PDB file of C-alpha atoms in Angstrom:
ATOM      1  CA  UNK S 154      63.871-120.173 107.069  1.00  0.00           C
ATOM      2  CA  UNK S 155      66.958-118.521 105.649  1.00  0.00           C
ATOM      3  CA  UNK S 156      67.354-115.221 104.125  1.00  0.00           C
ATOM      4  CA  UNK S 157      66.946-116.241 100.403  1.00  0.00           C
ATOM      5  CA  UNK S 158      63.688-118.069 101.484  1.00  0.00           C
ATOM      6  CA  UNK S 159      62.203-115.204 103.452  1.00  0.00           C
ATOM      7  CA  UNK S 160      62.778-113.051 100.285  1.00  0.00           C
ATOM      8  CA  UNK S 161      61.098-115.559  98.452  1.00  0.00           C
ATOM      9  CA  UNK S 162      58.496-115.997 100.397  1.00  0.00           C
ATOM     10  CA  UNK S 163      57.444-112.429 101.196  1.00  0.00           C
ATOM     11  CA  UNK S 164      55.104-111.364  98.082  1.00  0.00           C
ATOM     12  CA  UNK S 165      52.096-113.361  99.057  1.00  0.00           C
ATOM     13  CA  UNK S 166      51.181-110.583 101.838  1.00  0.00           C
ATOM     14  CA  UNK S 167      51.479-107.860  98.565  1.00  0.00           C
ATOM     15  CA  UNK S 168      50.254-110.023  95.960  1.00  0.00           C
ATOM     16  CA  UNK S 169      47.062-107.091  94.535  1.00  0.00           C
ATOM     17  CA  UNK S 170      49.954-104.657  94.482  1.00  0.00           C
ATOM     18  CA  UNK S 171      52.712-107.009  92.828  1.00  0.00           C
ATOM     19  CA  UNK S 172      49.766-107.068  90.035  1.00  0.00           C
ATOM     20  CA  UNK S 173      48.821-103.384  90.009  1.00  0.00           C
ATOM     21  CA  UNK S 174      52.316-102.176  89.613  1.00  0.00           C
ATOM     22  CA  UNK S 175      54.951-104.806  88.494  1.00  0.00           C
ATOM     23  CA  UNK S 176      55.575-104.027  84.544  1.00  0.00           C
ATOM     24  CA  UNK S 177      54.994-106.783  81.922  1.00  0.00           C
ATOM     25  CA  UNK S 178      57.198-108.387  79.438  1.00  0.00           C
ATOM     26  CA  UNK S 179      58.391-106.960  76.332  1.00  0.00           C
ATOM     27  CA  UNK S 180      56.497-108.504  73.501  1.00  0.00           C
ATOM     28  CA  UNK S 181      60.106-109.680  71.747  1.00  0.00           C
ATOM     29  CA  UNK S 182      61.449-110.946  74.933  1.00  0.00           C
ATOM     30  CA  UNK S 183      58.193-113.515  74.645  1.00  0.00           C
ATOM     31  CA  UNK S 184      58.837-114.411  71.475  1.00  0.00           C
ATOM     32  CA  UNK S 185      62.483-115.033  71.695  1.00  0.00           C
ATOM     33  CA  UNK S 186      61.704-117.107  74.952  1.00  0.00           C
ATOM     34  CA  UNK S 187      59.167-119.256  72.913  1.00  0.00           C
ATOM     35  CA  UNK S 188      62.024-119.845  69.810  1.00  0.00           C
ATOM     36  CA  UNK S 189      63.054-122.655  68.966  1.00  0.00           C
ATOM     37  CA  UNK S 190      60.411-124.982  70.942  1.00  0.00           C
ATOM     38  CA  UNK S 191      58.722-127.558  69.190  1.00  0.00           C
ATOM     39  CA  UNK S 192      55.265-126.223  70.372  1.00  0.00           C
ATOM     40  CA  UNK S 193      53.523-124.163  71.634  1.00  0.00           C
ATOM     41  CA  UNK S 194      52.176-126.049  75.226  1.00  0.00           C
ATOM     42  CA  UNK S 195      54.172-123.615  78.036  1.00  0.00           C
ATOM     43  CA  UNK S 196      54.247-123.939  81.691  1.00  0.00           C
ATOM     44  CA  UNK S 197      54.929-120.395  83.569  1.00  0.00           C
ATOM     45  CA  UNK S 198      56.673-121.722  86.497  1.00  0.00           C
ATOM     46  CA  UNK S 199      56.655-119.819  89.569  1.00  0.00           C
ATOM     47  CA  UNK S 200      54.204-117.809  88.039  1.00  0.00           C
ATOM     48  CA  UNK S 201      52.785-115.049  90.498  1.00  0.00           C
ATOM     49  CA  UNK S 202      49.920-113.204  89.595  1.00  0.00           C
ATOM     50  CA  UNK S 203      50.152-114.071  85.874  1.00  0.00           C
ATOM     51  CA  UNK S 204      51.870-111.197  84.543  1.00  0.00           C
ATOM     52  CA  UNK S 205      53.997-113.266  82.216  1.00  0.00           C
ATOM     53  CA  UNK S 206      50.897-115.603  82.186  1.00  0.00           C
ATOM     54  CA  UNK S 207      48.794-113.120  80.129  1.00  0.00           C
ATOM     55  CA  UNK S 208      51.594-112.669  77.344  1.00  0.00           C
ATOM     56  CA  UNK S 209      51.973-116.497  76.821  1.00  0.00           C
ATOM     57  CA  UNK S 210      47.993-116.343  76.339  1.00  0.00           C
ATOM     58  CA  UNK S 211      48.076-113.362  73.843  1.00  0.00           C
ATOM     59  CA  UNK S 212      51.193-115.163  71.808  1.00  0.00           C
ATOM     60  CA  UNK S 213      48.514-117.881  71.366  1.00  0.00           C
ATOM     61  CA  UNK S 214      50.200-120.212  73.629  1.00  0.00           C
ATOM     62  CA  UNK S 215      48.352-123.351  75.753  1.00  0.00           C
ATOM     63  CA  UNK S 216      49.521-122.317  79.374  1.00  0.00           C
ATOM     64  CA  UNK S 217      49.506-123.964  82.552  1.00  0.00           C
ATOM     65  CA  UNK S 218      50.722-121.670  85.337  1.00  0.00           C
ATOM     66  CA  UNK S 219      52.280-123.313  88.641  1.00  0.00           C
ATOM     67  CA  UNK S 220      52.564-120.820  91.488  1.00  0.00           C
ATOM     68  CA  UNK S 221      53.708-122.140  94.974  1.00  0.00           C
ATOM     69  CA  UNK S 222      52.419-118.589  97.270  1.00  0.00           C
ATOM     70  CA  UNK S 223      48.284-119.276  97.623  1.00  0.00           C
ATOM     71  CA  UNK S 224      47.605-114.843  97.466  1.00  0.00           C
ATOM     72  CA  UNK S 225      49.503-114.722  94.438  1.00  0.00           C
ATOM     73  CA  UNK S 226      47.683-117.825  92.632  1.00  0.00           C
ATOM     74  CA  UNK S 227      44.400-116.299  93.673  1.00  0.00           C
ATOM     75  CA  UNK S 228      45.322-113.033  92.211  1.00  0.00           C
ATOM     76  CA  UNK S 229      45.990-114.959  89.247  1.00  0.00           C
ATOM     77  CA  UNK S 230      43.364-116.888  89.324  1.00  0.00           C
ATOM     78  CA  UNK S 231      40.983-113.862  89.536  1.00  0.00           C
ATOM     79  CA  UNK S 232      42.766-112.172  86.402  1.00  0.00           C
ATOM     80  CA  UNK S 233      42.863-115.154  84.284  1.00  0.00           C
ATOM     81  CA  UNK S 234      39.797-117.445  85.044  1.00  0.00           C
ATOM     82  CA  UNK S 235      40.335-119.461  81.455  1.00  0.00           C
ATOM     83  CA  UNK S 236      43.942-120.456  82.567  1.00  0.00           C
ATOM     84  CA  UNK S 237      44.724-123.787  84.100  1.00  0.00           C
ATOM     85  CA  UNK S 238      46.543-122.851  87.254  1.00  0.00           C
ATOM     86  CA  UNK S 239      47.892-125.324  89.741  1.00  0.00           C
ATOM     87  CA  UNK S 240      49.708-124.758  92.976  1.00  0.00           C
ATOM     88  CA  UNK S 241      53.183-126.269  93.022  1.00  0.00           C
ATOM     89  CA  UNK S 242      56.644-125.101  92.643  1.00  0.00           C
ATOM     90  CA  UNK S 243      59.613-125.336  90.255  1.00  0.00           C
ATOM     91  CA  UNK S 244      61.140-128.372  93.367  1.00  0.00           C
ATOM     92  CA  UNK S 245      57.528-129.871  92.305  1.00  0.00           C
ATOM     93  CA  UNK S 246      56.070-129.428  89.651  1.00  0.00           C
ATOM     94  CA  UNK S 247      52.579-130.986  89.239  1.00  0.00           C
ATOM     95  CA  UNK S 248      52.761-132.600  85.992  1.00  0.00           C
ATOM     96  CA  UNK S 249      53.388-135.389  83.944  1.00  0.00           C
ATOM     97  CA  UNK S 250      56.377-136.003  82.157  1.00  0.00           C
ATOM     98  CA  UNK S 251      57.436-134.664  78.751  1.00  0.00           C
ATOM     99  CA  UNK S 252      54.142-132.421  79.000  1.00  0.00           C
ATOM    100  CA  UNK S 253      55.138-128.846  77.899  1.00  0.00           C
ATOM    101  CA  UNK S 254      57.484-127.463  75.349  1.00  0.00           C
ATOM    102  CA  UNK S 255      58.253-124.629  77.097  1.00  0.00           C
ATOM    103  CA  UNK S 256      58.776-124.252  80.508  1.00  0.00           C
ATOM    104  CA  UNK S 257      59.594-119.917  81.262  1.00  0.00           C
ATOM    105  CA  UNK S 258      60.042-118.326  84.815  1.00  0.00           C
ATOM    106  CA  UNK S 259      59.447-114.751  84.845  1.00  0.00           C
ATOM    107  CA  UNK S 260      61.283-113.020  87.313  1.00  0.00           C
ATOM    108  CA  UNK S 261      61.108-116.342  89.313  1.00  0.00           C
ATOM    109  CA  UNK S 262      64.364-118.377  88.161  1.00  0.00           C
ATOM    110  CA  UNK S 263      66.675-117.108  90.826  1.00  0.00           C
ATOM    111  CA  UNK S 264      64.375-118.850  93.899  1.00  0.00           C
ATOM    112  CA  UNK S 265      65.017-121.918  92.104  1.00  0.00           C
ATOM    113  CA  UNK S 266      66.669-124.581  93.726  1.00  0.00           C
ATOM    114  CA  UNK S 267      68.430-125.215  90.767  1.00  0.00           C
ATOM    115  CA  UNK S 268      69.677-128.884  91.859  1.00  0.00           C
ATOM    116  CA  UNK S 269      66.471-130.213  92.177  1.00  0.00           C
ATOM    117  CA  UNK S 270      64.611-127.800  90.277  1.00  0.00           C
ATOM    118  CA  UNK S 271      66.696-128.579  86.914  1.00  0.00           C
ATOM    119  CA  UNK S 272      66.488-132.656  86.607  1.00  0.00           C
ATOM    120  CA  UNK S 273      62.469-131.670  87.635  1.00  0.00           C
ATOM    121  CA  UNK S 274      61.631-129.219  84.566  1.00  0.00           C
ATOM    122  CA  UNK S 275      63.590-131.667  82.569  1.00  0.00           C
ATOM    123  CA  UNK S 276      61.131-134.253  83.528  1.00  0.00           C
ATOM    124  CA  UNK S 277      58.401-131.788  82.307  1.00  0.00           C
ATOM    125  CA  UNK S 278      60.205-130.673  79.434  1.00  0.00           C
ATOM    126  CA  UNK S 279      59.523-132.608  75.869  1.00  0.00           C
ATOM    127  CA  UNK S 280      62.728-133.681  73.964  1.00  0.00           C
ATOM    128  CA  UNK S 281      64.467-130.545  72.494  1.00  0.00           C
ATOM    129  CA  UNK S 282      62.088-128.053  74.969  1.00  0.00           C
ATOM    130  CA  UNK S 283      62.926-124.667  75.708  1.00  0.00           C
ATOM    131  CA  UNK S 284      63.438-123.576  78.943  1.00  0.00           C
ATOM    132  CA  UNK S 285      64.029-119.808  79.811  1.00  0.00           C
ATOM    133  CA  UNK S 286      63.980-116.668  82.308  1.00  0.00           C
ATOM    134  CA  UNK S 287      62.909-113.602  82.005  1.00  0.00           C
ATOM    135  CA  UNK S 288      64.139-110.426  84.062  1.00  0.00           C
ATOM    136  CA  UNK S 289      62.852-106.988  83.766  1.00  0.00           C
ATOM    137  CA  UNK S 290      65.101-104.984  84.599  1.00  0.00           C
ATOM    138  CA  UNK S 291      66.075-100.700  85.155  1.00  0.00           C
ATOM    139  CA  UNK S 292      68.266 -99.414  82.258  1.00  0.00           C
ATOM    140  CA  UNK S 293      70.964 -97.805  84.187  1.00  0.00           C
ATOM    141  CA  UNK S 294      72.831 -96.301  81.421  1.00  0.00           C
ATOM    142  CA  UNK S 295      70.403 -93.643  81.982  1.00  0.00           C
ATOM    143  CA  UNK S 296      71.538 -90.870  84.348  1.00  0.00           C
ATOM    144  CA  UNK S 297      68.738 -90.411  86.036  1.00  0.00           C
ATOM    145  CA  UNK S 298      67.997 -94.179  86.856  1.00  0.00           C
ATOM    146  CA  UNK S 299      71.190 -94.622  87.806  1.00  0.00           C
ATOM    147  CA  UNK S 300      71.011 -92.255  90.351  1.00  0.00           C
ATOM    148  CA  UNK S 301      67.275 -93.833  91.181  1.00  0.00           C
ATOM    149  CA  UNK S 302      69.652 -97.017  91.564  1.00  0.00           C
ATOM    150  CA  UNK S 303      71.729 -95.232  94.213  1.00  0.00           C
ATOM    151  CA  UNK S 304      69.261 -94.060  96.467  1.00  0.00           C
ATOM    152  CA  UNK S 305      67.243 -96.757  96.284  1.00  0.00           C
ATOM    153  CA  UNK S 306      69.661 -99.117  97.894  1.00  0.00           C
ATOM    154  CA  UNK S 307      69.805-102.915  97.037  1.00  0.00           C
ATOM    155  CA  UNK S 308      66.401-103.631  99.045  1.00  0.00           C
ATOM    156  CA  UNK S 309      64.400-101.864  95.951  1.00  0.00           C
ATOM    157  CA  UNK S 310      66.853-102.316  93.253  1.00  0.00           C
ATOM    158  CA  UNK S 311      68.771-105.840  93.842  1.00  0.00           C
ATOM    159  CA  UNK S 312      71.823-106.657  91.546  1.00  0.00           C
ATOM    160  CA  UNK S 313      69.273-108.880  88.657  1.00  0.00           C
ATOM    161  CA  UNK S 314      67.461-105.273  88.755  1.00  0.00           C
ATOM    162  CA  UNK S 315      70.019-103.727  86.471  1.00  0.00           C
ATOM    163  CA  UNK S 316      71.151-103.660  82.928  1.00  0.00           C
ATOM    164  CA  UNK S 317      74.979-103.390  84.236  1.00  0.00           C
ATOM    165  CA  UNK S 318      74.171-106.697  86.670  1.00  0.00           C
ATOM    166  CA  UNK S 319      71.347-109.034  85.338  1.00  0.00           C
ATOM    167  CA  UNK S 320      73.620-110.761  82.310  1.00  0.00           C
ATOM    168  CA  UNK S 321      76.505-111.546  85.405  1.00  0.00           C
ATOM    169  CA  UNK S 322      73.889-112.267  88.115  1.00  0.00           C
ATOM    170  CA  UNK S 323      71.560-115.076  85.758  1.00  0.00           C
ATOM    171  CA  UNK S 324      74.376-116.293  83.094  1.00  0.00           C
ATOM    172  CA  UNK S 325      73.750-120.100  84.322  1.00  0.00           C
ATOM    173  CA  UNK S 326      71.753-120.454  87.274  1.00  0.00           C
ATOM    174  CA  UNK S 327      73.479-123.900  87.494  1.00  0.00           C
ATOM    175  CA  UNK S 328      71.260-125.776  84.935  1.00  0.00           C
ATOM    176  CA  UNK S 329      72.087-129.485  85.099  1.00  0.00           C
ATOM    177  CA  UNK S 330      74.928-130.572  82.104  1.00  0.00           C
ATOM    178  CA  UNK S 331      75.433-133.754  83.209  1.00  0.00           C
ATOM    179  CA  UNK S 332      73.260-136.951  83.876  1.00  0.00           C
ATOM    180  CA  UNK S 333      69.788-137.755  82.264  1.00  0.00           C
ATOM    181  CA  UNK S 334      68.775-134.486  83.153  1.00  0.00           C
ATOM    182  CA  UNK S 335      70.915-132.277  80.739  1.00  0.00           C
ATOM    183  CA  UNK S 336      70.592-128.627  78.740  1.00  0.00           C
ATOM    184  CA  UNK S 337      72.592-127.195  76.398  1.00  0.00           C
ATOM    185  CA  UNK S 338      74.673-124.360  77.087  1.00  0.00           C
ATOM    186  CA  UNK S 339      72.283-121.061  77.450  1.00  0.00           C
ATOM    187  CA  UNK S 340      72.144-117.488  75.563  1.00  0.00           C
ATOM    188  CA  UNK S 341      71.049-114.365  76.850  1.00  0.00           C
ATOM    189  CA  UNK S 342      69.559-111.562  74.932  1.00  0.00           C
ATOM    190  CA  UNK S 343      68.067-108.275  76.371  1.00  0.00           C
ATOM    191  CA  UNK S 344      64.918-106.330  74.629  1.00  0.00           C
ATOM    192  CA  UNK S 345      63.961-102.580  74.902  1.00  0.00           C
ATOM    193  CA  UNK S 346      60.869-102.473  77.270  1.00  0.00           C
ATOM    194  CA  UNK S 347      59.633 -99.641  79.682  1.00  0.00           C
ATOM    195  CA  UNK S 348      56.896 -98.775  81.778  1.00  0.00           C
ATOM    196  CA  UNK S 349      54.587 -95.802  82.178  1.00  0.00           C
ATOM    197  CA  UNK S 350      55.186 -94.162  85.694  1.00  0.00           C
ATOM    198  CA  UNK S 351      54.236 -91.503  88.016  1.00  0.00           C
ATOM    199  CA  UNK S 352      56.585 -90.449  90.792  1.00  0.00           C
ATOM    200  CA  UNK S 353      53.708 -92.142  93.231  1.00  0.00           C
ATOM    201  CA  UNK S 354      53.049 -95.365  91.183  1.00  0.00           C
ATOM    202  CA  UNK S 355      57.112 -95.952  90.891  1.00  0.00           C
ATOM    203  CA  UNK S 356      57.076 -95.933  94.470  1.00  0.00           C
ATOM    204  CA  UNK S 357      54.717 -98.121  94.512  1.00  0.00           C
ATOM    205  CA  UNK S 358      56.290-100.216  92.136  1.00  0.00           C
ATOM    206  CA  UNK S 359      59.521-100.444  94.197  1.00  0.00           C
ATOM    207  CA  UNK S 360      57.786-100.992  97.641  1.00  0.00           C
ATOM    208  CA  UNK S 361      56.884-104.532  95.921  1.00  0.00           C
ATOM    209  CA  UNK S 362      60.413-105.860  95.656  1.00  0.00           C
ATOM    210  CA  UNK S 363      61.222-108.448  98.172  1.00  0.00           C
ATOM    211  CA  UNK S 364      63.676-106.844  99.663  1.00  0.00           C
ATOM    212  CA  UNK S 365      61.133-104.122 100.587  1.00  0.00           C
ATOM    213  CA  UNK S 366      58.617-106.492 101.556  1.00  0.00           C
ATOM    214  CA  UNK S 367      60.944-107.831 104.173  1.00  0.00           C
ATOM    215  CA  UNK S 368      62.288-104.369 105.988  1.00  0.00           C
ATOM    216  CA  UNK S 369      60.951-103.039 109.390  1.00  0.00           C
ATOM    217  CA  UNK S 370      57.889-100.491 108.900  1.00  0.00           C
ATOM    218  CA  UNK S 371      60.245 -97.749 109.665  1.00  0.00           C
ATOM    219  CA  UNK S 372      63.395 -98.850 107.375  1.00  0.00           C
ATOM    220  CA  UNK S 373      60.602 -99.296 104.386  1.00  0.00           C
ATOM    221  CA  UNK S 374      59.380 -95.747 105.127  1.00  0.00           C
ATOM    222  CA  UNK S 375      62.973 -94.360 105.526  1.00  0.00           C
ATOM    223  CA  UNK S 376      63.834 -96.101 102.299  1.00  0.00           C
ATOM    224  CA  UNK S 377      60.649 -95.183 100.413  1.00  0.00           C
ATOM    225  CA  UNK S 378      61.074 -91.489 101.744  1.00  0.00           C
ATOM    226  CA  UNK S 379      64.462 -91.396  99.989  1.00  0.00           C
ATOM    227  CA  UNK S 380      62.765 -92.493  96.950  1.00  0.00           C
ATOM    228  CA  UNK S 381      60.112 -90.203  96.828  1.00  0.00           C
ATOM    229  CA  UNK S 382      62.737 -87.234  97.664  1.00  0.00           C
ATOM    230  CA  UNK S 383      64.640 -87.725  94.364  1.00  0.00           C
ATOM    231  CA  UNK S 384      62.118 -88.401  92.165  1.00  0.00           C
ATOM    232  CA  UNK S 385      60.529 -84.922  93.399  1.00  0.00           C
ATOM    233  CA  UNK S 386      64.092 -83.270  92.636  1.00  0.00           C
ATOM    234  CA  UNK S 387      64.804 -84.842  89.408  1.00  0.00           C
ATOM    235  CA  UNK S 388      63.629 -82.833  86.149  1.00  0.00           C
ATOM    236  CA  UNK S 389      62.441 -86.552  84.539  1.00  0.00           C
ATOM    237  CA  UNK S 390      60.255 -87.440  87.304  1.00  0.00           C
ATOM    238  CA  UNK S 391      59.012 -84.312  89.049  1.00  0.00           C
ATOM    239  CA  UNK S 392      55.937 -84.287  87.438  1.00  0.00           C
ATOM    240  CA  UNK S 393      53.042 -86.231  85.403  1.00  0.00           C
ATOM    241  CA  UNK S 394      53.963 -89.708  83.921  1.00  0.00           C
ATOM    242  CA  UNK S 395      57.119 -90.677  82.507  1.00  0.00           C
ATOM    243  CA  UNK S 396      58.687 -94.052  80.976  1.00  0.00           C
ATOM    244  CA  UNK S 397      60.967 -95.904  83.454  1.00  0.00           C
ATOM    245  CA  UNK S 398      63.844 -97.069  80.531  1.00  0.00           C
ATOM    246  CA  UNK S 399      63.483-101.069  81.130  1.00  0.00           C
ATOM    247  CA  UNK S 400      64.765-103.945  79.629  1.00  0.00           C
ATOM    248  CA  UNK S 401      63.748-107.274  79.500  1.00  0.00           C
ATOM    249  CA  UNK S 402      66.303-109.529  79.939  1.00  0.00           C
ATOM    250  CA  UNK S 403      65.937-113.114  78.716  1.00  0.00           C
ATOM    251  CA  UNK S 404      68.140-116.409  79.687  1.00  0.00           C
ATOM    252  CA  UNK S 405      67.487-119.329  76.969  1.00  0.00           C
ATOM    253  CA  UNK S 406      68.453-122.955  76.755  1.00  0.00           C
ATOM    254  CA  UNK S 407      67.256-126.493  75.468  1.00  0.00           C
ATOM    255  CA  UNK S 408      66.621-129.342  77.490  1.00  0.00           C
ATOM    256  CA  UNK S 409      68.892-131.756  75.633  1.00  0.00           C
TER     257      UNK S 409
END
């Protein structure tokens, strides 16, 4: 298993915290994602433990959710009972062709295999579909979280975790442009989002990034020890809750 597969793979063994303390979407974010599909039938691809999952619901979408990691789709599957959820993954997706309008990967499009991933949500995709990513991500224009940024080290806070990186990091994920298989040529916009935080429960938040999940017991303590050291020593986060500034980042194309 190489490195980018071991990251990908590591969030099963963390899947109740992944859903305790990874943020949602920003409500806009959703609805930009959904515009300009022809319906409203969406697949969340690669969807973990449904935290996209439950917007798509509340925007009054149809959702199937295909999650490859079997503690993650439980956790889902425990959350949302009423949502059809299938194992699978983005390489295979288990449904029939020209089934959704919408296929969206929160937080998920960057363990795509792109080159087999992108003629296989085509397949999936109805004429003129809509497929997009989401990415929430730190605002680092903000002192504070930028020195959060710095501490952390790119195990907690990767270069898609930024405002300054995610637009660079996801501008085209290679989507197909040639063949049968084709999209058009995709947009990005970014939405103001945040997320209610205690020094303890950012932590907490931050020991669930894959990078994390992956370190030595000792290098995740080190690195989590860090963490907790700034947060104590910085006005903003010293004490009680605060808002972590957040955007969410979206990536938006048509299947062609």
């Amino acid at each position: 298993m190489g490195p980018s597969e071991r990251l990908g793979s590591s969030f099963g063994a963390a899947a109740a915290a992944y859903a305790e303390h990874r943020p949602d979407y920003a409500q806009d974010a959703v609805r930009w994602a959904l515009r300009p599909a022809p319906g409203l039938r969406v697949l969340d691809l690669g969807a973990g433990t449904g935290k996209l999952t439950a917007a798509l619901v509340a925007a009054g979408a149809e959702v199937t959710a295909v999650e490859p990691d079997p503690a993650m789709l439980a956790e889902l599957r425990r959350a949302l009972p009423g949502v059809r959820a299938l194992p699978g993954s983005a390489e295979s997706i288990p449904l029939a062709e020209a089934s959704v309008d919408v296929v969206l990967a929160g937080n998920a499009m960057h363990w795509f295999d792109m080159a087999v991933a992108g003629p296989e949500i085509a397949r999936v995709l109805a004429p003129g579909g809509v497929l997009a990513g989401l990415w929430n991500v730190i605002d680092d224009r903000i002192a504070w979280v930028t020195g959060l940024a710095h501490v952390s080290g790119s195990a907690a806070i990767g270069p898609r975790d930024t405002r300054g990186s995610w637009r660079a990091a996801t501008a085209d994920m290679h989507l197909p442009r040639t063949g049968v298989a084709r999209f058009g040529s995709p947009e990005q916009a970014e939405f103001a989002h945040g997320q209610r935080r205690t020094a303890d429960s950012l932590v907490a938040t931050l020991a669930t990034r894959a990078g994390m999940l992956v370190m030595s017991e000792q290098e995740r303590e080190a690195t989590l020890g860090r963490i907790r050291t700034f947060l104590a020593n910085t006005p903003e986060t010293a004490s009680g809750e605060f808002t972590l500034p957040m955007l969410t980042g979206v990536l938006r194309t048509r299947r062609l």
